[in-house]
mmCIF file of C-alpha atoms in Angstrom:
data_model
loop_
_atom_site.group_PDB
_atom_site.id
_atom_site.type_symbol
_atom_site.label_atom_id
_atom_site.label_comp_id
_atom_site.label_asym_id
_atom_site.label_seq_id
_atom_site.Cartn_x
_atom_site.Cartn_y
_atom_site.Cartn_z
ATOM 1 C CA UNK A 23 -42.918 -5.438 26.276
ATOM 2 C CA UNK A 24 -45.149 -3.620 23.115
ATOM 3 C CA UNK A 25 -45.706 -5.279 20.807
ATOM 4 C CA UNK A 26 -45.723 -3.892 16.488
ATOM 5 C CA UNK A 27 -48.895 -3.498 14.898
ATOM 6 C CA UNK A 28 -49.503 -3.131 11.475
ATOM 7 C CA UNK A 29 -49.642 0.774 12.004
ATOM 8 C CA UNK A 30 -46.012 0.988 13.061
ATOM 9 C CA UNK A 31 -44.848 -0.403 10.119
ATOM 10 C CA UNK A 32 -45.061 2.300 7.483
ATOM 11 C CA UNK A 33 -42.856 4.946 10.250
ATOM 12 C CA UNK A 34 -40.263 2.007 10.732
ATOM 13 C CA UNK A 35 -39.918 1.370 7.030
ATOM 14 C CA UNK A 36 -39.205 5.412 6.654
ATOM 15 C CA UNK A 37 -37.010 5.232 9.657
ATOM 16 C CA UNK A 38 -35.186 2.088 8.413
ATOM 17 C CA UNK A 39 -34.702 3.842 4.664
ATOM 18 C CA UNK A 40 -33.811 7.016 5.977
ATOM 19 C CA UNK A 41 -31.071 5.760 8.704
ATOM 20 C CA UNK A 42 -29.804 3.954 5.806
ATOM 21 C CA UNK A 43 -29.530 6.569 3.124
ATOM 22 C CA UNK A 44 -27.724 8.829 5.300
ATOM 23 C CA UNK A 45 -25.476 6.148 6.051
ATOM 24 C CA UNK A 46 -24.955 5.824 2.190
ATOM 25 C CA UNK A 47 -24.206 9.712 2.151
ATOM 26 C CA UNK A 48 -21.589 9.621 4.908
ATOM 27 C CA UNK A 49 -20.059 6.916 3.171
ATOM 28 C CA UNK A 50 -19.938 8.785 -0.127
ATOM 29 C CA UNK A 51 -18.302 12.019 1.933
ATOM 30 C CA UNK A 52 -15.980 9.985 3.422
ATOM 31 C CA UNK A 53 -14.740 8.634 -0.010
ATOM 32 C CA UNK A 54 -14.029 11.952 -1.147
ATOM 33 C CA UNK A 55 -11.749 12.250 1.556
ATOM 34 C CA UNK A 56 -7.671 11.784 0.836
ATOM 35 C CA UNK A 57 -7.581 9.789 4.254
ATOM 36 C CA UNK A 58 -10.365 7.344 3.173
ATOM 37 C CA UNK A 59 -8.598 3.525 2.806
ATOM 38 C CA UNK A 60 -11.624 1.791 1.547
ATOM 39 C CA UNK A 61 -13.493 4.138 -0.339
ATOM 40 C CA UNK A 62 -15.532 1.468 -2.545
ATOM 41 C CA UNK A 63 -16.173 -1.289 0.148
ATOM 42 C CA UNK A 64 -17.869 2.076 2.525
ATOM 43 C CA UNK A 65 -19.585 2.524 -0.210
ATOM 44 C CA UNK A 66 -20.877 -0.928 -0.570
ATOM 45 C CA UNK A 67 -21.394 -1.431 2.903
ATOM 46 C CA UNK A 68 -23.870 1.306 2.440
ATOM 47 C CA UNK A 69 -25.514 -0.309 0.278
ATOM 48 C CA UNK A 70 -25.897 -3.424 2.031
ATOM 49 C CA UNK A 71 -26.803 -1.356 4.856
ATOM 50 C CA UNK A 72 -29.968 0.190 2.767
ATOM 51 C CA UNK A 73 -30.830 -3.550 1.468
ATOM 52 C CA UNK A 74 -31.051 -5.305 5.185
ATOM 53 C CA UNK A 75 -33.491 -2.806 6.107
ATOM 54 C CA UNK A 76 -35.549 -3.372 3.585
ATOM 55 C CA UNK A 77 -35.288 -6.909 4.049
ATOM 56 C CA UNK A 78 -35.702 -6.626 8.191
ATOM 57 C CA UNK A 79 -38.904 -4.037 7.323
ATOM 58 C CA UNK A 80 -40.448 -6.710 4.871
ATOM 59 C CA UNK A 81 -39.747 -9.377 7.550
ATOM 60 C CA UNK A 82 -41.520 -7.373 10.097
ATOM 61 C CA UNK A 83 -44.655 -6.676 7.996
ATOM 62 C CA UNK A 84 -44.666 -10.780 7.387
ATOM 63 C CA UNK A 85 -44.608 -11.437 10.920
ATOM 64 C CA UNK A 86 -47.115 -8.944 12.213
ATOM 65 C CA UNK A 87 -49.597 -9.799 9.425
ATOM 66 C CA UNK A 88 -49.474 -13.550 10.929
ATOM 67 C CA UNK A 89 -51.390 -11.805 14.115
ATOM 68 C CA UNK A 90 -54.759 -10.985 12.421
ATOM 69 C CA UNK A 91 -57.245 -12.355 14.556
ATOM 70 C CA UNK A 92 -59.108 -13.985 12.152
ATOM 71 C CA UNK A 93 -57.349 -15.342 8.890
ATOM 72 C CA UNK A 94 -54.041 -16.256 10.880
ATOM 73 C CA UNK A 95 -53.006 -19.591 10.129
ATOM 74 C CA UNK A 96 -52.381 -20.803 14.214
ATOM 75 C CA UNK A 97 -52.131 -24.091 16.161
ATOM 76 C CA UNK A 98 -54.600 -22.416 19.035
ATOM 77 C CA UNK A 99 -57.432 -23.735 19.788
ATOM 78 C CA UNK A 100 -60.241 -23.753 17.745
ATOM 79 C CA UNK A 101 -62.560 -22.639 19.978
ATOM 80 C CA UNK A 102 -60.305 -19.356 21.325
ATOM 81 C CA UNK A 103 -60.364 -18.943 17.118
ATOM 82 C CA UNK A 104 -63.593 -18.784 16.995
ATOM 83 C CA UNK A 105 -64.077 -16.587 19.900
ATOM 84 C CA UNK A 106 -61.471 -13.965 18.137
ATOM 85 C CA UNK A 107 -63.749 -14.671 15.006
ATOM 86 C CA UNK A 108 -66.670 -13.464 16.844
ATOM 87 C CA UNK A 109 -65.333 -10.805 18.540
ATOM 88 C CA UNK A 110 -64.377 -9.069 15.145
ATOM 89 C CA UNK A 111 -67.542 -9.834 12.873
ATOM 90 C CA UNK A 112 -70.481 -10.026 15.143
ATOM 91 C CA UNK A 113 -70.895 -6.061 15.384
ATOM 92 C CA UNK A 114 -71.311 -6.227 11.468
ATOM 93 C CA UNK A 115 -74.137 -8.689 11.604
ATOM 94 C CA UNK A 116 -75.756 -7.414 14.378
ATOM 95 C CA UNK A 117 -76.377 -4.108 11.999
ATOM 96 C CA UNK A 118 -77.264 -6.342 9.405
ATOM 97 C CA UNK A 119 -79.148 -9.271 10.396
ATOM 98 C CA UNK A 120 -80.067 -8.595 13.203
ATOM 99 C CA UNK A 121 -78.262 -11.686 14.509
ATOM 100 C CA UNK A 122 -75.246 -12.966 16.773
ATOM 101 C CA UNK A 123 -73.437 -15.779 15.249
ATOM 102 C CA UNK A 124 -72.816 -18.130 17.919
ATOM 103 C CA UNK A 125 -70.905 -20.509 16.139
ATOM 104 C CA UNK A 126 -70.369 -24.168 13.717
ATOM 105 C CA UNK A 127 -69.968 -26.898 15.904
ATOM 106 C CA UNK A 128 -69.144 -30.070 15.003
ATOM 107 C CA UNK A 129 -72.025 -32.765 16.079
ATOM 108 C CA UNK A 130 -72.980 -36.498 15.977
ATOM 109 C CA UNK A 131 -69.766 -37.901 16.192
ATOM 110 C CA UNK A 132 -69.030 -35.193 13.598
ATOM 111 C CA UNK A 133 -71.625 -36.811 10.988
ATOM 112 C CA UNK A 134 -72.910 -33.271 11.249
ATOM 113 C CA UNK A 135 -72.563 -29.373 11.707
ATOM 114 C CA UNK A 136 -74.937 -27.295 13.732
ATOM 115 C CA UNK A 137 -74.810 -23.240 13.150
ATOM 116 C CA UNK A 138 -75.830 -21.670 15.879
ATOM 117 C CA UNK A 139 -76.913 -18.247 15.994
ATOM 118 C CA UNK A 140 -78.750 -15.479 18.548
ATOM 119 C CA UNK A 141 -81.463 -13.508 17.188
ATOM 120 C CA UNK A 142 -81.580 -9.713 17.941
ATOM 121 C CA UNK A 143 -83.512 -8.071 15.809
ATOM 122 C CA UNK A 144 -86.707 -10.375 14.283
ATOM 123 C CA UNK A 145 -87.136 -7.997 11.738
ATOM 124 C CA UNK A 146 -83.808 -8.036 10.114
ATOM 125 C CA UNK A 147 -83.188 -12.019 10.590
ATOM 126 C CA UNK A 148 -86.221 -12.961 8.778
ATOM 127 C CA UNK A 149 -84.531 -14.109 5.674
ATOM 128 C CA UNK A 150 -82.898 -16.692 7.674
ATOM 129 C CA UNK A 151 -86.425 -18.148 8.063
ATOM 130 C CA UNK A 152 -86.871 -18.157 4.146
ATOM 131 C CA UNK A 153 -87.702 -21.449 3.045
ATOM 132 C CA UNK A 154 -86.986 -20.917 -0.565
ATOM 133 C CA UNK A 155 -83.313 -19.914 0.655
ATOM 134 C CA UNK A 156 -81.329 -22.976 1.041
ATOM 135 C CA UNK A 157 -79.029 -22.893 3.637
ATOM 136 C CA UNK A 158 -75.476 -24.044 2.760
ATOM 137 C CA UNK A 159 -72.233 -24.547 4.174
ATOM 138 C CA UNK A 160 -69.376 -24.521 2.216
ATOM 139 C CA UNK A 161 -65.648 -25.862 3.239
ATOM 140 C CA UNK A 162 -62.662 -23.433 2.783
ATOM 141 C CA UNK A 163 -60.006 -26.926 2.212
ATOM 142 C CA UNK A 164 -62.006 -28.945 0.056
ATOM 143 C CA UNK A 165 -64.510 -27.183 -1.081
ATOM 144 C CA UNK A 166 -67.426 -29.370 -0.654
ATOM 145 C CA UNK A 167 -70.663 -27.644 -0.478
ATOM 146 C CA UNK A 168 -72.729 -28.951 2.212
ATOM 147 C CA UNK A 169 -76.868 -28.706 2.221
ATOM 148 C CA UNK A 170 -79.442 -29.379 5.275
ATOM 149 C CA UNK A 171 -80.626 -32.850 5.286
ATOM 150 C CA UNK A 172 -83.899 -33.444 5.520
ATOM 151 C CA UNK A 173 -85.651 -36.546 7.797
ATOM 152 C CA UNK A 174 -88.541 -38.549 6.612
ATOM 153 C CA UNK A 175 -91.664 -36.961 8.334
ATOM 154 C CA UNK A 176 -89.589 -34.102 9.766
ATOM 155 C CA UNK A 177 -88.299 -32.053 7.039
ATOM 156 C CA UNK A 178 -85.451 -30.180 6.863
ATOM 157 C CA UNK A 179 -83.043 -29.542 10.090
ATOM 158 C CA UNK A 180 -84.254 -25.866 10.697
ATOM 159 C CA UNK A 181 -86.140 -24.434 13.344
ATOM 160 C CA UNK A 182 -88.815 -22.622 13.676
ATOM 161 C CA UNK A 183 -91.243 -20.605 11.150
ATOM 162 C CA UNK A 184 -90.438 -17.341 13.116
ATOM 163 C CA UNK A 185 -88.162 -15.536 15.386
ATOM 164 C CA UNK A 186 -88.473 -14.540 18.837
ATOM 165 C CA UNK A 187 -86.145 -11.818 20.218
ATOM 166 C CA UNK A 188 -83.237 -13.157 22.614
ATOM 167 C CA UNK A 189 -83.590 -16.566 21.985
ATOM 168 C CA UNK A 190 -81.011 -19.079 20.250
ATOM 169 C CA UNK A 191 -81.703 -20.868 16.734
ATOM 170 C CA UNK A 192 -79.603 -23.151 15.077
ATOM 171 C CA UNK A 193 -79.650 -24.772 11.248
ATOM 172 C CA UNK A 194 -78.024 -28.351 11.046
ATOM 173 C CA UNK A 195 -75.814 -29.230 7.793
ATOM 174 C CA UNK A 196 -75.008 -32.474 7.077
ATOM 175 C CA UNK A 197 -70.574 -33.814 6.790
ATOM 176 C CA UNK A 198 -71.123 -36.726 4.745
ATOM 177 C CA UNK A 199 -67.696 -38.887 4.965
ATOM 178 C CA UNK A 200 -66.364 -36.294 8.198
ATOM 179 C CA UNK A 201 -65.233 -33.942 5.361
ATOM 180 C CA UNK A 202 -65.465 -31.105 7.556
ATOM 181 C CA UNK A 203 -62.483 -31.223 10.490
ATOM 182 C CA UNK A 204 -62.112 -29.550 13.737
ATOM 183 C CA UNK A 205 -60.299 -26.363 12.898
ATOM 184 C CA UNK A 206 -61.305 -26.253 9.719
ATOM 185 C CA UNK A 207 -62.685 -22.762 7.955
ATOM 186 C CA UNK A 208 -66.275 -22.824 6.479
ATOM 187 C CA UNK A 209 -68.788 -20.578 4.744
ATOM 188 C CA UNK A 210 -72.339 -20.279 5.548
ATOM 189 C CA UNK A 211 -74.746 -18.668 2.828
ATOM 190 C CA UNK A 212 -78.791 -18.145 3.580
ATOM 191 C CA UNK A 213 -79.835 -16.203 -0.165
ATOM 192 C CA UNK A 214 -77.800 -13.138 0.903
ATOM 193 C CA UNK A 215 -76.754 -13.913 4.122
ATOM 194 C CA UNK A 216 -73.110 -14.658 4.144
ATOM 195 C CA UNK A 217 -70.831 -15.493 7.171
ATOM 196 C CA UNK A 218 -67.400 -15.969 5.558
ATOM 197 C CA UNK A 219 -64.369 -17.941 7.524
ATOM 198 C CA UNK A 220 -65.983 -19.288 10.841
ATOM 199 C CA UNK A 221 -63.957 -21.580 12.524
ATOM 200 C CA UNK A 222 -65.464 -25.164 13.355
ATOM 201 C CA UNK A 223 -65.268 -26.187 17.111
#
């Protein structure tokens, strides 16, 4: 079985329109024939003809757009989303950054969000370190923008004061009343670093 991607559509919408134009043009000989009975309803049929496959070639580009692996509404699991997320962004910030975005997990009884992310390139994910930056996450539903806590004696919830290549590092946000769910879609923006629909797990 194939399956239709979006780059079929634009031949089968020619193919659709052009089977049913010709139809319309047989039609119209026909009616210019003494022997032709129903002259106006071939005509019409024609016409209906041209308007279902329009209608069947809209339908199709409806139903393939629902298989974009990232923005598709879907009842999978959040965490094959998030793979599919990854999968299709992570080259991009890898030329960036200089980073591998692991993922937003939800954490402490889901009180809180980590963002978890693999460091590449030092030199390009240094502005993740920026403490003037302030790391927020922001949730696609609701809206609510969510900032780092900080603990008495401890600071804010981010590691380290400088990278190391290969290793993990993760930045904790805080999900006062659970506002964030399972599933949900969320933003992360560091100054200029942006990381736009991520998937929670």
């Amino acid at each position: 079985m194939s399956w239709i991607t979006p780059d079929d559509l634009p031949a089968m919408i020619a193919l659709s329109s052009r089977q049913a134009e010709e139809g319309v043009e047989k039609n119209a000989r026909r009616e210019l024939q003494p022997s032709s009975i129903y002259p106006v309803e071939s005509a019409e049929c024609g016409s209906r003809n041209w308007t279902r496959s329009v209608v069947i070639a809209l339908g199709l580009l409806s139903f393939v757009g629902t298989f974009s692996p990232v923005y598709a509404e879907s009842n999978q699991d959040p965490r094959d989303l998030a793979r599919a997320w990854r999968l299709y962004r992570n080259p991009l910030f890898e030329r960036t950054w200089g980073v591998d975005i692991l993922g937003v997990r939800l954490v402490s009884s889901n009180w809180m969000l980590q963002f978890k992310y693999h460091v590449i390139d030092p030199e390009k994910a240094k502005l993740l370190l920026d403490r003037t930056a302030k790391p927020y996450l922001t949730d696609k539903t609701t809206g609510a923008m969510l900032a780092v806590p900080a603990m008495e004696n401890i600071g804010e919830l981010r590691q380290a004061t400088s990278f190391e290549r290969g290793r993990d590092y993760f930045i904790i946000f805080g999900n006062a009343n659970k506002v964030v769910q399972r599933g949900g879609h969320v933003t992360i923006e560091i100054g200029a670093f942006r990381a736009e629909d991520l998937v929670v797990e």
